[in-house]
XYZ file of N, CA, C and O in Angstrom:
700
model
N -42.402 -81.247 -3.891
C -42.515 -80.781 -5.180
C -43.244 -79.700 -5.523
O -44.414 -79.844 -4.597
N -42.806 -79.016 -6.464
C -44.145 -78.000 -6.407
C -44.251 -78.485 -7.768
O -43.253 -78.215 -8.768
N -45.297 -78.008 -8.619
C -45.613 -77.831 -10.088
C -46.784 -76.160 -10.445
O -46.912 -75.837 -9.678
N -45.805 -76.018 -11.404
C -46.223 -74.462 -11.684
C -46.765 -74.974 -13.095
O -46.542 -75.230 -14.526
N -47.993 -74.210 -13.249
C -49.337 -74.444 -14.246
C -49.117 -72.938 -14.984
O -49.466 -71.784 -14.101
N -48.878 -72.786 -15.876
C -48.468 -71.574 -16.124
C -49.533 -71.640 -17.733
O -49.064 -71.771 -18.687
N -50.321 -70.010 -17.445
C -50.765 -69.948 -18.247
C -50.309 -68.436 -19.383
O -50.564 -67.666 -19.080
N -49.572 -68.685 -20.433
C -49.485 -67.559 -21.213
C -50.374 -67.312 -22.065
O -51.085 -67.715 -22.184
N -50.344 -65.519 -21.935
C -51.407 -64.758 -23.237
C -52.521 -64.799 -22.325
O -53.776 -65.034 -22.777
N -52.529 -64.509 -20.745
C -53.726 -64.907 -20.040
C -54.931 -64.085 -19.797
O -55.685 -64.371 -20.391
N -54.252 -62.530 -20.304
C -55.595 -61.277 -20.404
C -56.211 -62.112 -21.920
O -57.681 -61.577 -22.231
N -55.533 -62.011 -22.933
C -55.573 -61.921 -24.727
C -56.677 -63.220 -24.086
O -57.492 -63.483 -24.706
N -56.382 -64.484 -23.552
C -57.116 -65.967 -23.803
C -58.142 -65.317 -23.253
O -59.085 -65.695 -23.525
N -58.472 -64.555 -21.669
C -59.999 -64.405 -20.856
C -60.785 -63.424 -22.531
O -61.478 -63.863 -22.356
N -60.409 -62.626 -23.109
C -60.921 -62.118 -24.502
C -61.396 -63.153 -25.117
O -62.644 -62.494 -25.505
N -60.449 -63.624 -25.697
C -60.684 -64.538 -27.051
C -61.944 -65.329 -26.194
O -63.067 -65.594 -27.413
N -61.756 -65.743 -25.152
C -62.678 -66.995 -24.516
C -64.375 -66.121 -24.257
O -65.292 -66.292 -24.987
N -64.289 -64.918 -23.955
C -65.818 -63.646 -23.991
C -66.106 -63.321 -25.234
O -66.968 -62.789 -25.418
N -65.107 -63.555 -25.994
C -65.906 -62.835 -27.784
C -64.504 -63.557 -28.744
O -63.647 -63.287 -29.412
N -65.346 -64.297 -28.997
C -64.755 -65.425 -29.998
C -64.110 -64.689 -31.237
O -63.594 -65.654 -31.921
N -65.249 -63.711 -31.663
C -64.561 -62.946 -32.715
C -63.253 -62.477 -32.594
O -62.546 -61.942 -33.772
N -62.567 -62.484 -31.587
C -61.485 -61.948 -31.601
C -60.376 -63.077 -31.770
O -58.986 -62.326 -31.524
N -60.610 -64.114 -31.889
C -59.525 -65.457 -31.761
C -59.084 -65.309 -33.275
O -57.788 -65.623 -32.477
N -59.428 -65.128 -34.252
C -58.191 -64.954 -35.034
C -57.415 -63.775 -35.243
O -56.717 -63.463 -36.729
N -57.977 -62.701 -34.792
C -56.991 -61.412 -34.671
C -56.190 -60.957 -33.802
O -55.875 -61.312 -32.846
N -54.991 -60.542 -34.201
C -53.871 -60.140 -33.475
C -54.810 -59.057 -32.837
O -55.118 -57.863 -32.581
N -54.200 -58.847 -31.196
C -54.965 -58.538 -29.723
C -54.061 -57.696 -29.081
O -53.191 -58.514 -28.891
N -54.457 -56.562 -28.861
C -53.661 -55.236 -27.946
C -55.032 -54.874 -27.538
O -55.527 -54.754 -27.462
N -54.574 -55.756 -26.047
C -54.700 -55.018 -24.773
C -54.485 -53.409 -24.025
O -52.990 -53.500 -24.094
N -55.385 -52.432 -24.066
C -54.528 -50.978 -23.758
C -54.834 -50.783 -22.370
O -56.255 -51.288 -21.746
N -54.406 -50.051 -21.582
C -54.257 -49.434 -20.312
C -55.575 -48.510 -20.226
O -55.604 -48.011 -21.520
N -56.302 -48.048 -19.525
C -57.325 -47.341 -19.937
C -56.679 -45.901 -19.198
O -57.860 -45.195 -18.825
N -55.951 -45.555 -19.022
C -55.417 -44.226 -18.807
C -54.849 -43.451 -19.830
O -55.417 -44.015 -21.053
N -55.237 -42.067 -19.594
C -54.887 -41.173 -20.803
C -53.562 -41.488 -21.764
O -53.861 -41.598 -22.624
N -52.512 -42.025 -21.620
C -51.783 -42.268 -21.722
C -51.701 -43.878 -22.320
O -51.198 -44.589 -21.818
N -52.241 -44.358 -23.018
C -52.369 -45.907 -23.536
C -51.052 -46.622 -24.073
O -50.522 -46.366 -24.572
N -51.027 -47.589 -23.117
C -49.838 -48.637 -23.003
C -50.267 -50.097 -23.347
O -51.771 -50.254 -23.476
N -49.405 -50.632 -24.238
C -49.980 -51.968 -23.998
C -49.946 -52.591 -22.882
O -48.713 -52.893 -22.347
N -50.986 -53.273 -21.884
C -50.733 -54.271 -20.998
C -50.718 -55.646 -21.011
O -49.564 -56.089 -20.802
N -51.060 -56.235 -22.943
C -50.771 -57.624 -22.742
C -51.046 -57.087 -24.599
O -51.781 -56.520 -24.848
N -50.122 -58.638 -25.356
C -50.683 -58.446 -26.488
C -51.054 -60.324 -26.669
O -50.389 -61.272 -26.445
N -51.158 -60.317 -27.753
C -51.720 -61.347 -28.765
C -49.677 -62.159 -29.136
O -49.188 -61.207 -29.391
N -49.891 -63.308 -28.876
C -48.080 -63.966 -28.950
C -48.031 -63.516 -30.448
O -46.618 -62.821 -31.299
N -49.140 -63.253 -31.414
C -48.301 -63.113 -32.870
C -47.921 -61.438 -33.064
O -47.003 -61.443 -33.634
N -48.423 -60.670 -32.020
C -47.873 -58.969 -32.604
C -46.659 -59.415 -31.889
O -45.158 -58.529 -31.885
N -46.241 -60.014 -31.050
C -44.488 -59.970 -30.004
C -43.918 -60.670 -31.722
O -42.700 -59.602 -31.042
N -43.967 -61.077 -32.334
C -43.126 -61.229 -33.690
C -42.982 -60.307 -34.099
O -42.274 -60.098 -35.013
N -43.969 -59.104 -34.252
C -44.204 -58.158 -35.204
C -42.675 -56.895 -33.840
O -42.579 -55.631 -34.561
N -42.378 -57.151 -32.693
C -41.865 -56.556 -32.073
C -42.304 -56.005 -31.145
O -41.766 -54.333 -30.550
N -44.183 -55.553 -30.585
C -44.630 -55.373 -30.104
C -44.392 -55.706 -28.914
O -44.493 -56.990 -28.195
N -44.282 -54.983 -27.512
C -43.975 -55.049 -26.046
C -45.028 -54.288 -25.392
O -45.475 -53.378 -25.289
N -45.092 -55.199 -24.335
C -45.970 -54.381 -23.040
C -44.992 -53.350 -22.889
O -43.430 -53.172 -22.293
N -45.726 -51.792 -22.331
C -45.395 -51.355 -22.131
C -45.055 -49.699 -23.407
O -44.963 -49.194 -23.448
N -45.267 -50.226 -24.291
C -45.319 -49.599 -25.903
C -46.412 -48.783 -25.392
O -47.510 -49.563 -25.638
N -46.586 -47.592 -26.554
C -47.882 -47.037 -26.604
C -48.241 -48.083 -27.933
O -47.764 -48.197 -28.365
N -49.298 -47.494 -27.339
C -50.488 -48.008 -28.353
C -50.926 -47.592 -30.156
O -50.562 -48.679 -30.863
N -49.879 -46.821 -30.162
C -49.754 -45.952 -31.507
C -49.176 -46.190 -32.100
O -48.612 -46.805 -33.029
N -47.521 -47.068 -31.087
C -46.171 -47.400 -31.679
C -46.616 -48.768 -31.551
O -46.384 -49.383 -32.901
N -47.306 -49.274 -31.362
C -47.863 -51.095 -31.277
C -48.872 -51.135 -32.628
O -48.514 -51.466 -33.472
N -49.544 -50.288 -33.263
C -50.736 -50.062 -34.209
C -49.942 -49.489 -35.311
O -49.653 -50.142 -36.803
N -48.378 -48.971 -35.386
C -47.467 -48.786 -36.502
C -46.570 -50.456 -36.797
O -46.187 -50.083 -37.847
N -46.217 -50.779 -36.189
C -45.900 -51.979 -35.911
C -46.829 -53.040 -36.905
O -46.589 -54.401 -37.837
N -47.937 -53.345 -36.309
C -49.095 -53.806 -36.418
C -50.629 -53.637 -36.719
O -50.845 -53.056 -36.140
N -50.910 -52.682 -37.849
C -51.586 -51.742 -38.288
C -53.074 -52.455 -37.877
O -53.726 -52.047 -38.215
N -53.327 -53.740 -38.347
C -54.048 -55.076 -38.336
C -55.093 -55.587 -37.350
O -55.320 -55.810 -36.925
N -54.196 -54.337 -36.192
C -54.516 -55.381 -34.857
C -55.676 -54.496 -34.245
O -55.411 -53.756 -34.335
N -56.458 -55.440 -33.687
C -57.596 -54.846 -32.738
C -56.803 -54.642 -31.231
O -56.553 -55.157 -30.472
N -57.439 -53.329 -30.810
C -57.762 -52.746 -29.550
C -58.426 -52.610 -29.023
O -59.259 -52.165 -29.237
N -58.495 -53.467 -27.810
C -59.088 -53.046 -26.669
C -58.986 -52.477 -25.317
O -57.670 -53.002 -24.835
N -59.939 -52.361 -24.269
C -59.348 -51.773 -23.510
C -59.781 -52.748 -22.460
O -59.959 -53.463 -22.109
N -58.236 -53.017 -21.342
C -57.942 -53.699 -20.025
C -59.492 -53.616 -19.466
O -59.577 -52.662 -18.726
N -59.421 -55.010 -18.867
C -60.115 -55.076 -17.874
C -59.869 -56.022 -16.956
O -60.089 -57.476 -16.527
N -58.646 -54.929 -15.874
C -58.340 -56.068 -14.896
C -59.215 -56.394 -13.660
O -58.605 -57.560 -13.207
N -60.400 -55.986 -13.715
C -61.174 -57.055 -12.904
C -61.009 -58.248 -12.646
O -61.310 -59.033 -12.271
N -61.595 -58.306 -14.223
C -61.960 -59.528 -14.965
C -60.706 -60.589 -14.818
O -61.446 -61.915 -14.341
N -59.570 -59.774 -15.273
C -58.873 -60.730 -15.509
C -57.972 -61.376 -13.704
O -58.175 -62.652 -13.739
N -58.652 -60.602 -13.042
C -58.260 -61.006 -11.222
C -59.383 -61.928 -11.199
O -58.686 -63.310 -10.737
N -60.191 -61.172 -10.705
C -61.368 -62.480 -10.746
C -60.857 -63.937 -11.298
O -61.168 -65.073 -10.617
N -61.513 -64.037 -12.844
C -60.838 -65.370 -13.222
C -59.806 -65.929 -12.702
O -59.756 -67.268 -12.528
N -58.388 -65.263 -12.827
C -57.289 -66.208 -12.128
C -57.779 -66.816 -11.065
O -57.163 -67.825 -10.141
N -58.540 -65.340 -9.428
C -58.154 -66.261 -8.617
C -59.552 -67.243 -8.712
O -59.311 -68.193 -7.909
N -60.966 -67.293 -9.468
C -61.535 -68.076 -9.662
C -60.819 -69.592 -10.362
O -60.591 -71.031 -9.672
N -59.828 -69.440 -10.787
C -59.087 -70.925 -11.242
C -57.676 -71.298 -10.222
O -58.281 -72.579 -10.102
N -57.613 -70.800 -9.694
C -56.530 -71.197 -8.311
C -57.767 -71.816 -7.108
O -57.061 -72.334 -7.202
N -59.176 -71.442 -6.972
C -59.888 -71.879 -6.465
C -60.244 -73.577 -6.508
O -60.177 -74.709 -6.814
N -59.990 -73.581 -8.063
C -60.359 -74.741 -9.201
C -59.408 -75.636 -8.784
O -59.619 -76.915 -8.735
N -58.204 -74.634 -8.468
C -57.218 -75.959 -8.714
C -57.115 -76.786 -7.275
O -56.053 -77.718 -7.412
N -57.551 -76.312 -6.230
C -57.371 -76.978 -4.951
C -57.889 -78.514 -5.211
O -57.872 -79.183 -4.148
N -58.668 -79.108 -6.350
C -59.125 -80.390 -6.830
C -57.410 -81.173 -6.321
O -57.744 -82.334 -6.288
N -56.857 -80.113 -7.088
C -55.144 -81.271 -7.194
C -54.331 -80.793 -5.994
O -53.379 -81.642 -5.961
N -53.930 -79.955 -5.475
C -53.433 -79.327 -4.389
C -54.078 -78.510 -2.815
O -55.063 -77.867 -3.658
N -53.557 -78.959 -2.016
C -54.089 -78.196 -0.780
C -53.610 -77.109 -0.923
O -54.775 -76.042 -0.476
N -52.495 -76.737 -1.339
C -52.154 -75.599 -1.445
C -51.497 -75.101 -2.747
O -51.049 -75.631 -3.903
N -52.397 -73.581 -3.251
C -51.819 -73.270 -4.301
C -51.975 -71.595 -4.432
O -52.705 -70.944 -3.853
N -50.817 -71.427 -4.926
C -50.394 -69.786 -4.577
C -50.341 -69.402 -6.075
O -49.758 -69.820 -7.127
N -50.705 -68.043 -6.163
C -50.765 -67.508 -7.607
C -50.209 -66.211 -8.006
O -49.905 -65.939 -7.048
N -49.776 -65.835 -8.839
C -48.883 -64.664 -9.057
C -49.237 -64.463 -10.550
O -48.948 -64.946 -11.665
N -50.454 -63.748 -10.433
C -51.334 -62.558 -11.328
C -49.962 -62.058 -12.680
O -49.987 -61.000 -11.599
N -50.161 -61.904 -13.502
C -49.802 -60.501 -14.119
C -50.877 -61.095 -15.339
O -51.141 -62.448 -16.091
N -51.119 -59.809 -16.530
C -51.785 -59.390 -17.474
C -51.410 -60.396 -18.699
O -51.825 -61.541 -19.408
N -50.052 -60.690 -18.830
C -49.466 -61.179 -19.984
C -49.404 -62.736 -19.778
O -49.261 -63.474 -20.522
N -48.227 -63.066 -18.327
C -48.696 -64.804 -17.669
C -49.364 -64.813 -16.445
O -48.376 -64.134 -15.657
N -49.676 -65.691 -16.871
C -50.373 -66.132 -15.057
C -49.880 -67.152 -14.671
O -50.460 -68.377 -15.532
N -49.657 -67.923 -13.541
C -48.859 -68.785 -12.828
C -49.689 -69.230 -11.532
O -50.010 -68.188 -10.795
N -50.342 -70.531 -11.453
C -50.336 -71.231 -10.616
C -49.050 -72.027 -9.546
O -49.340 -72.990 -10.402
N -48.903 -72.162 -8.526
C -47.910 -72.676 -7.853
C -48.774 -74.250 -6.853
O -49.301 -72.908 -6.141
N -48.633 -75.356 -7.574
C -49.427 -76.195 -6.646
C -48.321 -77.133 -5.376
O -47.543 -77.353 -6.394
N -48.506 -77.347 -4.506
C -47.991 -78.185 -3.382
C -48.268 -79.378 -3.928
O -49.054 -80.518 -3.494
N -48.041 -80.098 -5.294
C -48.146 -81.627 -5.624
C -47.201 -81.941 -7.129
O -47.023 -80.752 -8.077
N -46.605 -83.250 -7.455
C -46.199 -83.341 -8.547
C -47.084 -84.189 -9.242
O -46.500 -84.974 -9.820
N -48.453 -84.245 -9.583
C -49.272 -85.198 -9.759
C -49.309 -85.058 -11.531
O -49.834 -83.621 -12.261
N -48.624 -85.809 -12.490
C -48.737 -85.934 -13.397
C -49.889 -85.787 -14.785
O -49.853 -85.054 -15.442
N -51.497 -85.900 -13.889
C -52.371 -85.695 -14.661
C -52.804 -84.510 -14.366
O -53.806 -83.922 -15.482
N -52.597 -83.071 -14.101
C -53.031 -82.206 -14.373
C -52.075 -81.579 -15.224
O -52.950 -80.548 -16.531
N -51.097 -82.288 -16.264
C -50.829 -81.859 -17.610
C -51.536 -82.286 -18.564
O -52.057 -81.457 -19.238
N -52.181 -83.183 -18.189
C -53.580 -83.271 -19.479
C -54.624 -82.765 -18.790
O -55.595 -83.045 -20.032
N -54.897 -82.036 -17.838
C -55.709 -81.494 -17.755
C -56.015 -79.704 -18.259
O -57.327 -79.563 -18.648
N -55.251 -79.366 -18.091
C -55.556 -78.183 -19.080
C -54.595 -77.491 -19.958
O -53.338 -77.884 -19.994
N -55.098 -76.665 -20.737
C -53.986 -76.127 -21.952
C -53.178 -75.087 -21.503
O -53.210 -74.076 -21.795
N -52.271 -75.563 -20.670
C -51.111 -74.179 -20.247
C -49.958 -75.484 -20.258
O -49.420 -76.282 -20.683
N -48.330 -74.344 -19.993
C -47.465 -75.109 -19.729
C -47.155 -75.465 -18.039
O -47.581 -74.519 -17.304
N -46.733 -76.668 -18.272
C -46.807 -77.127 -17.227
C -45.338 -77.480 -16.344
O -44.572 -78.063 -17.372
N -44.226 -77.789 -15.089
C -43.185 -77.812 -14.857
C -43.517 -78.428 -13.398
O -44.216 -77.850 -12.633
N -42.373 -79.795 -12.521
C -42.443 -79.872 -11.759
C -41.315 -80.105 -11.575
O -40.243 -80.035 -11.748
N -41.038 -79.000 -10.488
C -39.738 -78.814 -10.035
C -39.742 -78.889 -8.074
O -40.762 -78.329 -7.867
N -38.514 -78.845 -7.163
C -38.457 -78.653 -6.035
C -38.705 -76.918 -5.796
O -39.221 -76.923 -4.857
N -38.593 -75.906 -6.634
C -38.673 -74.993 -6.095
C -39.582 -73.690 -6.969
O -39.564 -74.009 -8.052
N -40.245 -72.839 -7.049
C -40.741 -72.007 -7.945
C -40.484 -71.568 -9.062
O -40.427 -71.349 -9.979
N -38.803 -70.844 -9.028
C -38.284 -70.665 -9.803
C -37.656 -71.468 -10.890
O -37.879 -70.964 -11.762
N -37.076 -72.595 -10.607
C -37.512 -73.444 -11.494
C -38.037 -74.116 -11.867
O -38.020 -73.905 -13.356
N -39.177 -74.494 -11.393
C -40.562 -74.799 -12.160
C -40.966 -73.704 -13.144
O -41.425 -74.300 -14.194
N -41.262 -72.108 -12.484
C -41.444 -71.108 -13.470
C -40.321 -71.411 -14.935
O -41.046 -70.704 -16.084
N -39.058 -71.550 -14.670
C -38.421 -71.279 -15.921
C -38.885 -72.367 -16.835
O -38.860 -72.116 -17.606
N -38.788 -73.488 -16.254
C -39.660 -74.580 -16.775
C -40.630 -74.478 -17.593
O -40.714 -75.066 -18.827
N -41.411 -74.369 -17.053
C -42.761 -74.094 -17.374
C -42.718 -72.696 -18.631
O -43.719 -73.083 -19.893
N -42.417 -72.116 -18.661
C -42.448 -70.764 -19.373
C -41.671 -71.102 -20.872
O -41.649 -70.617 -22.148
N -40.521 -72.066 -20.594
C -39.515 -71.836 -21.772
C -39.288 -73.879 -21.965
O -39.092 -73.919 -23.522
N -40.274 -74.289 -21.404
C -40.558 -76.349 -22.555
C -41.608 -76.213 -23.386
O -43.083 -75.612 -23.274
N -41.646 -76.981 -23.849
C -42.597 -77.099 -25.260
C -43.756 -78.319 -24.872
O -44.535 -78.106 -25.748
N -43.398 -78.896 -23.691
C -44.166 -80.209 -23.175
C -43.932 -79.640 -22.128
O -43.400 -79.192 -21.097
N -44.924 -80.885 -20.968
C -44.536 -80.863 -19.554
C -43.020 -81.727 -19.216
O -42.323 -81.851 -19.714
N -42.559 -80.299 -17.564
C -41.103 -81.081 -18.015
C -40.884 -81.452 -16.000
O -42.061 -80.621 -15.042
N -40.433 -81.980 -15.939
C -40.152 -82.656 -14.050
C -38.820 -82.809 -14.363
O -37.626 -83.302 -14.614
N -38.078 -81.574 -12.823
C -36.831 -81.330 -13.026
C -36.733 -82.062 -11.535
O -37.414 -81.499 -10.338
N -35.880 -83.351 -11.767
C -35.624 -83.860 -10.439
C -34.872 -83.073 -9.560
O -34.016 -82.310 -9.580
N -35.303 -83.413 -8.447
C -34.346 -82.567 -7.162
C -33.179 -83.112 -7.077
O -32.743 -84.247 -7.333
N -32.602 -81.783 -7.019
C -30.660 -81.706 -6.833
C -30.057 -81.621 -8.505
O -29.108 -81.232 -8.383
N -30.959 -81.870 -9.300
C -31.029 -81.264 -11.022
C -30.862 -80.125 -11.619
O -30.800 -79.515 -12.563
N -31.239 -78.931 -10.243
C -31.956 -77.566 -11.078
C -31.087 -76.774 -11.298
O -30.923 -76.077 -12.737
N -29.391 -76.668 -10.765
C -28.373 -76.095 -11.376
C -27.926 -76.514 -13.077
O -27.840 -76.146 -13.662
N -28.678 -78.105 -13.016
C -27.355 -78.398 -14.520
C -29.181 -77.984 -14.854
O -28.626 -77.939 -15.984
N -30.474 -77.831 -14.662
C -31.562 -77.846 -15.672
C -31.518 -76.121 -15.988
O -31.561 -75.892 -17.308
N -30.888 -75.874 -15.161
C -30.647 -74.241 -15.534
C -29.964 -73.308 -16.420
O -30.247 -72.412 -16.424
N -28.831 -74.137 -15.790
C -27.457 -73.189 -16.762
C -27.791 -73.355 -17.859
O -26.683 -72.543 -18.911
N -28.800 -74.056 -18.670
C -28.819 -73.533 -19.960
C -29.538 -72.024 -20.831
O -29.517 -71.538 -21.592
N -30.026 -71.614 -19.529
C -30.744 -70.370 -19.634
C -30.212 -69.480 -19.389
O -29.039 -69.319 -18.566
N -30.376 -67.759 -20.466
C -29.653 -66.696 -19.691
C -29.486 -66.103 -18.216
O -30.854 -66.391 -17.740
N -28.674 -65.282 -17.301
C -28.490 -64.892 -16.838
C -29.918 -64.066 -16.183
O -30.444 -63.678 -15.162
N -29.937 -63.836 -17.763
C -30.844 -62.739 -17.473
C -32.342 -63.098 -17.024
O -33.382 -62.084 -16.568
N -33.203 -64.176 -16.700
C -34.305 -64.836 -16.099
C -33.979 -64.553 -14.396
O -35.061 -64.362 -14.148
N -32.751 -63.835 -14.157
C -32.965 -63.813 -12.830
C -33.536 -62.605 -12.405
O -33.178 -61.482 -13.305
N -34.390 -62.931 -11.153
C -34.910 -61.485 -10.574
C -33.594 -60.143 -9.980
O -34.016 -60.313 -8.891
N -32.843 -60.411 -10.922
C -31.421 -59.152 -10.272
C -31.777 -57.695 -10.590
O -33.164 -56.989 -11.802
N -31.643 -56.773 -9.403
C -31.666 -55.425 -9.795
C -30.678 -54.670 -11.105
O -29.912 -55.580 -11.056
N -30.606 -53.774 -11.043
C -29.584 -53.011 -12.519
C -28.532 -53.358 -11.765
O -27.407 -53.691 -12.539
N -28.111 -53.410 -10.685
C -26.931 -52.716 -10.550
C -25.709 -54.363 -10.348
O -24.965 -54.580 -10.705
N -26.781 -55.126 -10.136
C -26.514 -57.133 -9.870
C -26.319 -57.158 -11.213
O -25.354 -58.372 -11.518
N -27.651 -56.932 -12.269
C -26.855 -57.438 -13.571
C -25.483 -56.513 -13.927
O -25.026 -56.949 -15.147
N -25.280 -55.476 -13.749
C -24.572 -54.816 -14.773
C -22.955 -55.372 -13.999
O -21.818 -56.076 -14.637
N -22.560 -56.033 -12.744
C -21.689 -56.751 -12.485
C -21.306 -58.166 -12.527
O -20.288 -58.790 -12.504
N -22.615 -59.138 -12.503
C -22.388 -59.999 -13.356
C -21.438 -60.163 -14.331
O -20.525 -60.981 -14.372
N -21.113 -59.496 -15.587
C -20.089 -60.036 -16.004
C -18.660 -60.210 -15.806
O -18.164 -60.090 -16.258
N -18.804 -58.945 -14.721
C -17.617 -58.309 -14.207
C -17.112 -59.463 -13.262
O -16.068 -59.792 -12.962
N -18.003 -60.157 -13.481
C -17.415 -61.621 -12.030
C -17.236 -62.537 -12.699
O -17.187 -63.790 -12.316
N -17.559 -62.645 -14.182
C -17.353 -63.610 -14.965
C -18.200 -64.664 -14.828
O -18.895 -65.601 -15.307
């Protein structure tokens, strides 16, 4: 079995940990290039309609009180790698899927103790895709029994599948 430990808003959590004054403010993390774009944002900003890739200017129009800070991708990546190393206590194999928005760690274990240790969304399933969907959308730790993946996933939209544009266009045609 495979356990997915999912940390939503990973970069935001790191910035808030390093600077507690940011903990109560809507937070925008901006790319450091000339055309500043949203790299990550706090969940409250998504409620205003802010999305990754929006211009900072557009995001501030949606939520003028947001605090904007530059992205520190090296720090986020380093913390993700350090976290992956610390997870080896629970499993010999730990695979990191880093994104500044959501970062997932896949552990080759179904140890339920993990759910009590980490302030993260956790799911156990036989494969990465099912574990990731379960962790991302469940309010509490989820255990998907082997063989029950299809039944579990049928209630979720097909847009969760990693499909290219042409396959997304064809799916409705196929029913």
